[in-house]
Coordinates of C-alpha atoms in Angstrom, one line a residue:
X1 CA 0.0 0.0 0.0
X2 CA 2.9 2.4 0.8
X3 CA 4.5 1.7 -2.6
X4 CA 1.2 2.3 -4.5
X5 CA 0.7 5.6 -2.5
X6 CA 4.2 6.7 -3.5
X7 CA 3.4 5.9 -7.2
X8 CA 0.2 7.9 -7.0
X9 CA 1.9 10.8 -5.5
X10 CA 4.7 10.7 -8.1
X11 CA 2.1 10.5 -10.9
X12 CA 0.2 13.5 -9.5
X13 CA 3.4 15.5 -9.3
X14 CA 4.1 14.7 -13.0
X15 CA 0.6 15.9 -13.9
X16 CA 1.0 19.1 -11.9
X17 CA 4.4 19.8 -13.5
X18 CA 3.0 19.1 -17.0
X19 CA 0.0 21.4 -16.4
X20 CA 2.3 24.2 -15.1
X21 CA 4.5 23.9 -18.2
X22 CA 1.5 24.0 -20.5
X23 CA 0.1 27.1 -18.7
X24 CA 3.5 28.8 -19.0
X25 CA 3.4 28.3 -22.8
X26 CA -0.1 29.6 -23.1
X27 CA 0.7 32.9 -21.3
X28 CA 4.3 33.4 -22.5
X29 CA 4.8 37.1 -23.1
X30 CA 5.1 38.2 -26.7
X31 CA 3.4 35.0 -28.0
X32 CA 0.1 35.9 -29.8
X33 CA -0.6 32.2 -30.5
X34 CA 0.3 28.8 -29.2
X35 CA 4.1 28.1 -29.3
X36 CA 3.7 24.9 -31.4
X37 CA 2.9 21.7 -29.6
X38 CA 3.1 17.9 -29.9
X39 CA 1.4 15.4 -32.1
X40 CA 1.7 12.0 -33.7
X41 CA 2.5 12.2 -37.4
X42 CA 1.4 9.9 -40.1
X43 CA 4.1 7.4 -41.1
X44 CA 6.4 8.3 -38.2
X45 CA 8.9 5.9 -36.7
X46 CA 8.2 4.2 -33.4
X47 CA 10.6 5.2 -30.6
X48 CA 10.7 1.9 -28.7
X49 CA 10.3 -1.8 -29.5
X50 CA 9.6 -4.7 -27.1
X51 CA 10.1 -8.3 -28.0
X52 CA 13.1 -7.6 -30.1
X53 CA 16.4 -5.7 -29.7
X54 CA 15.9 -3.7 -32.9
X55 CA 13.1 -2.7 -35.3
X56 CA 14.4 -5.0 -38.1
X57 CA 14.8 -8.1 -35.9
X58 CA 12.2 -10.9 -35.9
X59 CA 12.4 -13.3 -32.9
X60 CA 10.1 -15.5 -30.9
X61 CA 10.6 -17.1 -27.5
X62 CA 9.5 -17.3 -23.9
X63 CA 12.3 -15.5 -22.0
X64 CA 11.8 -12.2 -20.3
X65 CA 12.9 -10.2 -23.4
X66 CA 10.9 -12.3 -25.9
X67 CA 7.3 -12.7 -27.0
X68 CA 5.4 -15.6 -28.5
X69 CA 2.3 -14.0 -30.0
X70 CA 1.3 -10.6 -28.5
X71 CA -2.4 -9.9 -28.8
X72 CA -3.2 -7.4 -26.0
X73 CA -1.7 -4.4 -24.3
X74 CA -2.7 -1.9 -21.6
X75 CA -0.8 0.8 -19.6
X76 CA -1.5 1.4 -15.9
X77 CA -2.4 5.1 -15.7
X78 CA -0.9 5.4 -12.2
X79 CA 2.4 3.5 -12.3
X80 CA 2.9 3.7 -16.1
X81 CA 3.7 -0.1 -16.1
X82 CA 3.1 -1.8 -19.4
X83 CA 1.2 -5.1 -19.6
X84 CA 1.3 -7.3 -22.7
X85 CA -0.8 -10.4 -23.4
X86 CA 1.7 -12.9 -24.8
X87 CA -0.9 -15.4 -25.9
X88 CA 1.6 -17.7 -27.6
X89 CA 3.3 -18.3 -24.3
X90 CA 0.0 -18.3 -22.3
X91 CA 1.1 -15.4 -20.1
X92 CA 0.9 -11.7 -19.4
X93 CA 4.1 -9.8 -19.0
X94 CA 4.6 -6.6 -17.0
X95 CA 7.2 -4.2 -18.1
X96 CA 8.6 -1.1 -16.4
X97 CA 7.2 2.4 -17.2
X98 CA 8.3 3.9 -20.5
X99 CA 10.9 6.2 -18.9
X100 CA 12.7 3.1 -17.6
X101 CA 12.6 1.1 -20.8
X102 CA 14.9 0.7 -23.8
X103 CA 14.3 -1.2 -26.9
X104 CA 14.6 -5.0 -26.3
X105 CA 14.1 -4.6 -22.5
X106 CA 12.9 -7.6 -20.6
X107 CA 9.7 -7.8 -18.6
X108 CA 10.0 -7.5 -14.8
X109 CA 7.4 -10.1 -13.9
X110 CA 4.9 -12.6 -15.4
X111 CA 1.3 -13.6 -14.8
X112 CA 0.1 -17.1 -15.9
X113 CA 3.5 -18.7 -15.5
X114 CA 5.6 -19.3 -12.4
X115 CA 8.7 -17.8 -14.0
X116 CA 10.2 -16.7 -17.3
X117 CA 11.4 -19.4 -19.7
X118 CA 8.2 -21.4 -19.6
X119 CA 5.1 -21.1 -21.7
X120 CA 2.7 -24.0 -21.1
X121 CA -1.1 -23.6 -21.0
X122 CA -3.4 -24.9 -18.3
X123 CA -6.3 -24.0 -16.2
X124 CA -6.1 -22.8 -12.5
X125 CA -5.9 -19.6 -10.6
X126 CA -2.2 -19.2 -11.7
X127 CA -2.4 -20.5 -15.3
X128 CA -3.8 -19.3 -18.6
X129 CA -4.6 -20.5 -22.1
X130 CA -4.2 -17.9 -24.8
X131 CA -4.8 -14.6 -22.9
X132 CA -5.9 -11.8 -25.3
X133 CA -7.6 -8.6 -24.0
X134 CA -6.4 -6.6 -21.0
X135 CA -7.9 -3.8 -18.8
X136 CA -6.7 -1.9 -15.7
X137 CA -9.4 -0.9 -13.2
X138 CA -9.5 2.1 -11.0
X139 CA -8.2 0.1 -8.0
X140 CA -5.1 -1.1 -9.9
X141 CA -6.5 -4.5 -10.7
X142 CA -5.6 -6.2 -13.9
X143 CA -8.4 -7.9 -15.9
X144 CA -7.4 -10.6 -18.4
X145 CA -9.6 -12.2 -21.1
X146 CA -8.3 -15.8 -20.8
X147 CA -9.8 -16.8 -24.1
X148 CA -9.4 -20.5 -24.6
X149 CA -10.3 -21.1 -20.9
X150 CA -13.5 -19.1 -21.7
X151 CA -13.2 -16.8 -18.8
X152 CA -12.1 -13.5 -17.4
X153 CA -9.6 -13.3 -14.6
X154 CA -8.9 -10.5 -12.1
X155 CA -5.4 -9.9 -10.5
X156 CA -5.3 -7.4 -7.7
X157 CA -2.5 -4.9 -7.1
X158 CA -1.1 -5.7 -10.6
X159 CA 1.6 -3.1 -10.6
X160 CA 3.4 -4.6 -7.6
X161 CA 2.3 -8.3 -7.8
X162 CA 5.0 -11.0 -8.0
X163 CA 5.5 -13.6 -10.8
X164 CA 3.0 -16.4 -10.5
X165 CA 0.5 -14.5 -8.5
X166 CA -2.9 -16.2 -8.4
X167 CA -6.1 -14.5 -9.7
X168 CA -8.6 -13.4 -7.2
X169 CA -11.8 -13.6 -9.2
X170 CA -13.1 -15.5 -12.2
X171 CA -16.1 -14.7 -14.4
X172 CA -17.4 -17.0 -17.1
X173 CA -16.7 -20.1 -15.0
X174 CA -18.0 -21.2 -11.6
X175 CA -14.5 -21.7 -10.3
X176 CA -10.8 -21.6 -11.4
X177 CA -10.7 -25.3 -12.4
X178 CA -13.7 -25.3 -14.8
X179 CA -13.5 -24.8 -18.5
X180 CA -16.7 -24.9 -20.5
X181 CA -18.4 -22.8 -23.1
X182 CA -21.7 -21.3 -22.2
X183 CA -24.4 -19.3 -24.0
X184 CA -25.9 -17.7 -20.9
X185 CA -25.6 -14.8 -18.5
X186 CA -22.9 -16.7 -16.7
X187 CA -21.1 -18.3 -19.7
X188 CA -18.5 -17.2 -22.2
X189 CA -16.9 -18.5 -25.4
X190 CA -13.4 -17.2 -26.2
X191 CA -13.7 -13.7 -24.8
X192 CA -11.2 -11.4 -26.6
X193 CA -11.2 -7.9 -25.3
X194 CA -12.1 -5.9 -22.1
X195 CA -12.9 -2.4 -21.0
X196 CA -13.7 -1.1 -17.6
X197 CA -15.4 2.1 -16.7
X198 CA -14.3 4.5 -13.9
X199 CA -17.4 3.2 -11.9
X200 CA -16.2 -0.3 -12.2
X201 CA -18.5 -1.7 -14.9
X202 CA -16.7 -4.4 -16.9
X203 CA -17.4 -4.9 -20.7
X204 CA -16.4 -8.2 -22.3
X205 CA -16.3 -8.7 -26.0
X206 CA -17.2 -12.3 -27.0
X207 CA -16.9 -12.7 -30.7
X208 CA -18.1 -16.3 -31.0
X209 CA -21.5 -15.4 -29.6
X210 CA -21.4 -12.0 -31.3
X211 CA -22.1 -10.1 -28.1
X212 CA -20.8 -7.7 -25.4
X213 CA -21.4 -8.8 -21.9
X214 CA -21.7 -6.1 -19.2
X215 CA -20.9 -6.8 -15.5
X216 CA -21.9 -3.9 -13.3
X217 CA -19.7 -3.2 -10.3
X218 CA -17.4 -6.1 -11.4
X219 CA -15.2 -5.9 -8.3
X220 CA -18.2 -6.7 -6.1
X221 CA -19.0 -9.9 -8.1
X222 CA -18.3 -13.4 -6.9
X223 CA -16.9 -16.2 -8.9
X224 CA -19.1 -17.2 -11.8
X225 CA -21.5 -14.3 -11.4
X226 CA -24.0 -13.4 -14.1
X227 CA -23.6 -10.5 -16.4
X228 CA -26.2 -7.8 -16.0
X229 CA -26.8 -6.7 -19.6
X230 CA -25.8 -7.8 -23.1
X231 CA -25.4 -5.8 -26.4
X232 CA -25.6 -7.4 -29.8
X233 CA -28.2 -9.9 -28.8
X234 CA -31.8 -9.5 -27.6
X235 CA -31.1 -11.8 -24.6
X236 CA -28.4 -14.0 -22.9
X237 CA -29.4 -17.2 -24.8
X238 CA -29.2 -15.8 -28.3
X239 CA -25.9 -15.9 -30.3
X240 CA -26.6 -15.1 -33.9
X241 CA -24.6 -12.7 -36.1
X242 CA -25.9 -9.8 -38.2
X243 CA -25.0 -6.4 -39.6
X244 CA -28.0 -4.2 -38.6
X245 CA -27.7 -1.5 -35.9
X246 CA -28.2 -4.0 -33.0
X247 CA -26.1 -6.9 -34.2
X248 CA -22.4 -7.8 -34.6
X249 CA -20.4 -10.3 -36.5
X250 CA -17.3 -11.2 -34.4
X251 CA -16.9 -8.1 -32.2
X252 CA -13.3 -8.4 -31.2
X253 CA -12.3 -5.1 -29.5
X254 CA -13.9 -2.5 -27.4
X255 CA -12.9 0.9 -26.0
X256 CA -14.7 3.1 -23.6
X257 CA -14.5 6.9 -23.8
X258 CA -14.5 9.3 -20.9
X259 CA -18.0 10.5 -21.9
X260 CA -19.4 7.0 -21.5
X261 CA -19.5 6.1 -25.2
X262 CA -18.6 2.5 -26.1
X263 CA -16.8 1.8 -29.4
X264 CA -16.9 -1.8 -30.7
X265 CA -14.6 -3.1 -33.5
X266 CA -17.1 -5.3 -35.5
X267 CA -14.5 -7.4 -37.3
X268 CA -16.4 -9.1 -40.1
X269 CA -18.7 -6.1 -40.7
X270 CA -15.6 -4.0 -41.1
X271 CA -17.0 -1.2 -39.0
X272 CA -16.8 0.5 -35.6
X273 CA -20.2 0.4 -33.7
X274 CA -20.8 3.4 -31.4
X275 CA -23.1 3.2 -28.3
X276 CA -23.5 6.5 -26.6
X277 CA -24.2 6.6 -22.8
X278 CA -23.7 2.9 -22.7
X279 CA -24.1 2.7 -18.9
X280 CA -27.8 3.5 -19.2
X281 CA -28.5 1.2 -22.2
X282 CA -30.8 -1.8 -21.9
X283 CA -30.1 -5.3 -23.2
X284 CA -30.3 -5.5 -26.9
X285 CA -30.1 -1.7 -27.5
X286 CA -29.1 -0.5 -31.0
X287 CA -26.0 1.4 -31.8
X288 CA -26.4 5.2 -32.3
X289 CA -24.1 5.3 -35.3
X290 CA -21.2 3.4 -37.0
X291 CA -17.9 4.4 -38.6
X292 CA -16.6 2.7 -41.7
X293 CA -19.7 1.9 -43.7
X294 CA -22.2 4.2 -45.5
X295 CA -25.0 2.8 -43.4
X296 CA -26.1 -0.1 -41.2
X297 CA -26.7 -3.2 -43.2
X298 CA -23.5 -3.1 -45.3
X299 CA -20.2 -4.9 -44.5
X300 CA -17.8 -4.1 -47.3
X301 CA -14.1 -4.2 -46.6
X302 CA -11.7 -1.7 -48.1
X303 CA -8.4 0.0 -47.9
X304 CA -9.3 3.6 -48.4
X305 CA -8.9 6.4 -45.8
X306 CA -12.5 5.9 -44.6
X307 CA -12.5 2.1 -44.8
X308 CA -11.5 -0.9 -42.7
X309 CA -10.5 -4.5 -43.4
X310 CA -10.9 -6.5 -40.2
X311 CA -10.6 -3.9 -37.4
X312 CA -9.2 -5.8 -34.4
X313 CA -8.0 -3.3 -31.8
X314 CA -9.3 0.0 -30.3
X315 CA -8.0 2.6 -27.9
X316 CA -8.8 6.2 -27.0
X317 CA -6.2 8.7 -25.8
X318 CA -6.7 11.6 -23.4
X319 CA -7.4 14.0 -26.2
X320 CA -10.3 11.8 -27.4
X321 CA -8.6 10.4 -30.5
X322 CA -9.9 7.0 -31.4
X323 CA -7.2 4.6 -32.7
X324 CA -8.2 1.5 -34.7
X325 CA -6.0 -1.5 -35.6
X326 CA -7.0 -1.9 -39.3
X327 CA -5.3 -5.3 -39.3
X328 CA -5.5 -6.6 -42.8
X329 CA -4.4 -3.2 -44.2
X330 CA -1.3 -3.5 -41.9
X331 CA -1.9 -0.1 -40.2
X332 CA -3.3 1.7 -37.3
X333 CA -5.6 4.7 -38.1
X334 CA -6.7 7.5 -35.8
X335 CA -9.8 9.7 -35.8
X336 CA -9.4 13.0 -33.9
X337 CA -13.1 13.6 -33.5
X338 CA -14.9 10.3 -33.1
X339 CA -17.7 12.0 -31.1
X340 CA -19.0 13.4 -34.4
X341 CA -17.9 10.7 -36.7
X342 CA -20.6 8.7 -38.5
X343 CA -20.5 6.7 -41.7
X344 CA -17.6 6.8 -44.1
X345 CA -15.3 9.3 -42.4
X346 CA -11.7 9.9 -43.4
X347 CA -9.1 9.0 -40.7
X348 CA -6.8 11.8 -39.7
X349 CA -3.6 9.8 -39.0
X350 CA -2.0 6.5 -40.0
X351 CA 0.7 4.6 -38.3
X352 CA 2.5 1.6 -39.7
X353 CA 2.3 3.0 -43.3
X354 CA 3.7 6.1 -44.8
X355 CA 0.3 7.2 -46.1
X356 CA -3.3 6.1 -46.6
X357 CA -2.6 4.6 -50.0
X358 CA 0.2 2.1 -49.0
X359 CA -0.5 -1.3 -47.5
X360 CA 2.9 -3.0 -47.4
X361 CA 4.0 -5.2 -44.5
X362 CA 7.3 -4.1 -43.1
X363 CA 9.6 -5.0 -40.2
X364 CA 10.9 -1.5 -39.6
X365 CA 10.5 1.3 -37.1
X366 CA 7.7 2.8 -39.2
X367 CA 6.1 -0.4 -40.5
X368 CA 3.9 -3.2 -39.2
X369 CA 2.4 -6.4 -40.5
X370 CA -0.7 -7.4 -38.6
X371 CA -1.5 -5.0 -35.7
X372 CA -4.1 -6.5 -33.4
X373 CA -4.1 -4.4 -30.2
X374 CA -3.5 -0.7 -29.4
X375 CA -3.2 1.2 -26.2
X376 CA -2.4 4.8 -25.1
X377 CA -0.8 6.1 -22.0
X378 CA -1.0 9.3 -20.0
X379 CA 1.7 11.0 -22.0
X380 CA -0.1 10.5 -25.3
X381 CA 2.1 7.7 -26.6
X382 CA 0.5 5.0 -28.7
X383 CA 1.5 1.4 -28.1
X384 CA 0.8 -1.2 -30.8
X385 CA 0.9 -5.0 -30.5
X386 CA 1.8 -6.7 -33.9
X387 CA 0.7 -10.3 -34.0
X388 CA 2.8 -11.5 -37.0
X389 CA 6.1 -9.8 -36.2
X390 CA 5.7 -10.7 -32.5
X391 CA 6.5 -7.4 -30.9
X392 CA 5.2 -4.1 -29.5
X393 CA 5.9 -0.6 -30.8
X394 CA 5.6 2.6 -28.9
X395 CA 5.1 5.8 -30.8
X396 CA 5.8 9.1 -29.1
X397 CA 4.4 12.5 -30.0
X398 CA 6.8 14.7 -31.9
X399 CA 7.3 18.4 -31.3
X400 CA 5.9 20.5 -34.1
X401 CA 5.9 24.2 -34.8
X402 CA 4.4 26.5 -37.4
X403 CA 6.7 27.0 -40.3
X404 CA 6.6 28.8 -43.6
X405 CA 6.9 27.8 -47.3
X406 CA 8.4 29.9 -50.0
X407 CA 8.0 29.7 -53.8
X408 CA 9.0 31.6 -56.9
X409 CA 5.5 32.0 -58.5
X410 CA 1.9 31.8 -57.6
X411 CA 1.6 28.4 -59.2
X412 CA 4.8 26.6 -58.3
X413 CA 7.3 26.1 -55.4
X414 CA 11.0 25.5 -55.3
X415 CA 12.6 22.8 -53.1
X416 CA 9.8 20.3 -53.0
X417 CA 8.6 21.5 -49.7
X418 CA 12.0 21.2 -48.0
X419 CA 13.4 24.5 -46.9
X420 CA 16.5 25.6 -45.0
X421 CA 18.2 28.5 -43.5
X422 CA 20.6 29.0 -46.4
X423 CA 17.8 29.4 -48.9
X424 CA 19.5 27.1 -51.3
X425 CA 16.3 25.2 -52.1
X426 CA 14.6 28.5 -53.1
X427 CA 17.3 30.2 -55.2
X428 CA 16.3 31.3 -58.7
X429 CA 18.6 32.8 -61.3
X430 CA 17.4 35.3 -64.0
X431 CA 19.2 36.9 -66.9
X432 CA 18.3 40.3 -68.2
X433 CA 19.5 43.1 -70.5
X434 CA 19.0 46.4 -68.7
X435 CA 15.4 45.4 -68.0
X436 CA 13.5 45.0 -64.8
X437 CA 13.0 41.4 -63.5
X438 CA 10.0 40.6 -61.5
X439 CA 10.7 37.9 -58.9
X440 CA 7.6 36.4 -57.3
X441 CA 7.6 34.7 -53.9
X442 CA 4.9 33.0 -51.9
X443 CA 5.1 32.9 -48.1
X444 CA 2.8 30.4 -46.5
X445 CA 2.1 28.8 -43.1
X446 CA 2.5 25.0 -43.3
X447 CA 2.0 24.6 -39.6
X448 CA -1.1 23.9 -37.6
X449 CA -1.6 27.3 -36.0
X450 CA -2.2 30.8 -37.3
X451 CA 1.1 32.6 -37.6
X452 CA 2.4 36.0 -38.8
X453 CA 5.9 36.7 -40.3
X454 CA 8.3 39.6 -40.2
X455 CA 9.7 40.2 -43.7
X456 CA 13.1 41.6 -44.4
X457 CA 14.7 42.3 -47.7
X458 CA 18.4 42.5 -48.4
X459 CA 20.6 43.1 -51.4
X460 CA 24.3 42.3 -51.8
X461 CA 25.1 45.0 -54.3
X462 CA 24.3 48.7 -55.0
X463 CA 24.2 48.3 -58.7
X464 CA 20.6 47.3 -58.8
X465 CA 17.4 49.1 -57.8
X466 CA 15.1 46.8 -55.8
X467 CA 11.5 47.3 -54.8
X468 CA 9.4 45.0 -52.7
X469 CA 5.6 44.7 -53.2
X470 CA 3.1 42.9 -51.1
X471 CA 0.4 41.3 -53.3
X472 CA -1.9 40.4 -50.4
X473 CA -4.6 42.9 -51.6
X474 CA -3.8 44.7 -54.8
X475 CA -0.1 45.8 -54.9
X476 CA 1.4 47.6 -51.9
X477 CA 5.0 49.0 -52.0
X478 CA 6.6 47.8 -48.7
X479 CA 10.2 48.4 -49.7
X480 CA 11.2 50.8 -46.9
X481 CA 9.7 48.5 -44.2
X482 CA 11.2 45.4 -45.8
X483 CA 14.6 47.0 -45.9
X484 CA 14.3 48.0 -42.3
X485 CA 13.0 44.5 -41.3
X486 CA 9.8 45.9 -39.9
X487 CA 7.3 44.7 -42.4
X488 CA 4.7 42.3 -41.1
X489 CA 2.6 39.9 -43.2
X490 CA -0.4 40.0 -40.9
X491 CA -2.0 36.7 -39.7
X492 CA -1.7 33.8 -42.1
X493 CA -4.0 30.9 -41.4
X494 CA -2.6 27.3 -41.4
X495 CA -2.3 26.2 -45.0
X496 CA -2.7 29.6 -46.5
X497 CA -0.2 31.9 -48.3
X498 CA 0.5 35.5 -49.1
X499 CA 2.4 36.7 -52.1
X500 CA 5.3 39.2 -52.7
X501 CA 7.2 40.5 -55.7
X502 CA 10.7 41.8 -55.9
X503 CA 11.3 44.2 -58.9
X504 CA 15.0 44.2 -59.7
X505 CA 16.5 46.5 -62.3
X506 CA 20.1 47.7 -63.0
X507 CA 20.4 51.3 -62.2
X508 CA 22.3 54.3 -63.6
X509 CA 25.5 53.6 -65.4
X510 CA 25.4 50.0 -64.3
X511 CA 22.5 49.3 -66.8
X512 CA 25.1 49.0 -69.6
X513 CA 27.5 46.9 -67.6
X514 CA 27.6 43.2 -66.6
X515 CA 26.7 42.6 -63.1
X516 CA 25.1 40.2 -60.7
X517 CA 22.5 40.9 -58.1
X518 CA 22.2 38.6 -55.1
X519 CA 19.3 39.4 -52.8
X520 CA 16.8 37.7 -50.6
X521 CA 13.6 37.9 -48.6
X522 CA 13.8 36.6 -45.1
X523 CA 10.6 35.6 -43.3
X524 CA 10.7 35.1 -39.5
X525 CA 7.8 33.4 -37.7
X526 CA 6.4 35.5 -34.8
X527 CA 5.3 32.3 -33.1
X528 CA 8.5 30.3 -32.9
X529 CA 11.2 32.4 -34.5
X530 CA 11.6 30.0 -37.4
X531 CA 13.5 31.6 -40.3
X532 CA 13.3 30.8 -44.0
X533 CA 14.6 32.5 -47.1
X534 CA 13.9 33.0 -50.7
X535 CA 16.9 34.0 -52.8
X536 CA 17.0 35.7 -56.2
X537 CA 20.0 36.1 -58.4
X538 CA 19.8 38.5 -61.4
X539 CA 22.5 38.5 -63.9
X540 CA 22.7 41.6 -66.2
X541 CA 23.9 40.8 -69.7
X542 CA 24.0 44.0 -71.8

């Protein structure tokens, strides 16, 4: 108890420090907008791998640093400990918190086996047969869907328990030594995933009977207790499949949002079913909406940005993003606003693939083959269990900031979107004979927040006359302010651009001489100080 109290205190301190830091950013003097932020980015590399020492290694085993077949994952929100269902070795592994892990790290303890190095299946209070789904309750208890034993187990004080610890409760069977399938309020058949509410209601996804069982106040139940409600079926003795708004066909994963909405990965219907205010729904209630199909009654699979092919894992992060293991498309997709998603909705982010049009299996830091489970932690990391390559990836949010783009004309851009402080990607050379050259540039915000830019113009020779015009509305001469470095673009929305033009002309006696003008526009972000250039080189050839 003392150890858990210390962990809770430490976690609260971390939250307080994080909140104070965020508040400092929001009120930082001289910052008219947010100073960038953090986010997951499509196609990004994972930062940590468990079950292998590197992202390109494929191994399988039953030692502490190996996995057999990983099919479930959950993170304890208090201790940060990582729990992985290693179904191939009939065990659940507990790892240290992320901050104490390195790629290839071994687990610190094991449930379902007496020690590392063994992987036999059996049925008792200390053994398992193909554990899959995991959930952590508010009292620190670990719930395990022990699928081939057709039951759910509870392990108390999971963050500090020792290897070989016995379960304290069993649901789906009358005792720890029984193993029978049952189509009833007390029975189960290969349960695969779990979710538990803050109030202690346990949700069990049972794909074989195409239903979700709900055990209210699960910690108060006794061994073999009946479920209180069921979704996907009209009663506890029905087990047929369907694709209407009140039926499932192999519901394999569930996730519960903070607002009480239950999301169900309906595998063979290639959709996510959404039940709002699930705590107050009666047995057999219909879903409010679905994601992935044009309407209820359709079950088409697909590989587009708004489609699924066998969704098998779900998780929701603290910002409300819904992550889906789109297993047969070898990817994990995320929806930033699932509360308002209905029908064929484009996903916002993809992990495991570089984009939404690629479906290649890959044993790399940015790739995956068959993701089946996903979890999130209190720091916004996304953890993915890949069944085929037998390992777990952890993706960390990356720091991002507003930035600008530059281009030579209204219709084209130099540098293929890659810019640098030297401006080499944006340099353009013109040749002229005593005539004025008009050099167009576009300055755009390719970040995620509104931004404004300070524009400065500089020339490296006095042989040319240079004027700078803003083309934001009509044509405004901003030469003096640009030369002084005091010209401001005004606010530019994310994804938008403003346009400028440099008029460069040889002057005086230099009009009849050869000469080269080197000059540039420099744009400095008012939000994060990012600096980019567009350079112009004009060669006079009289």
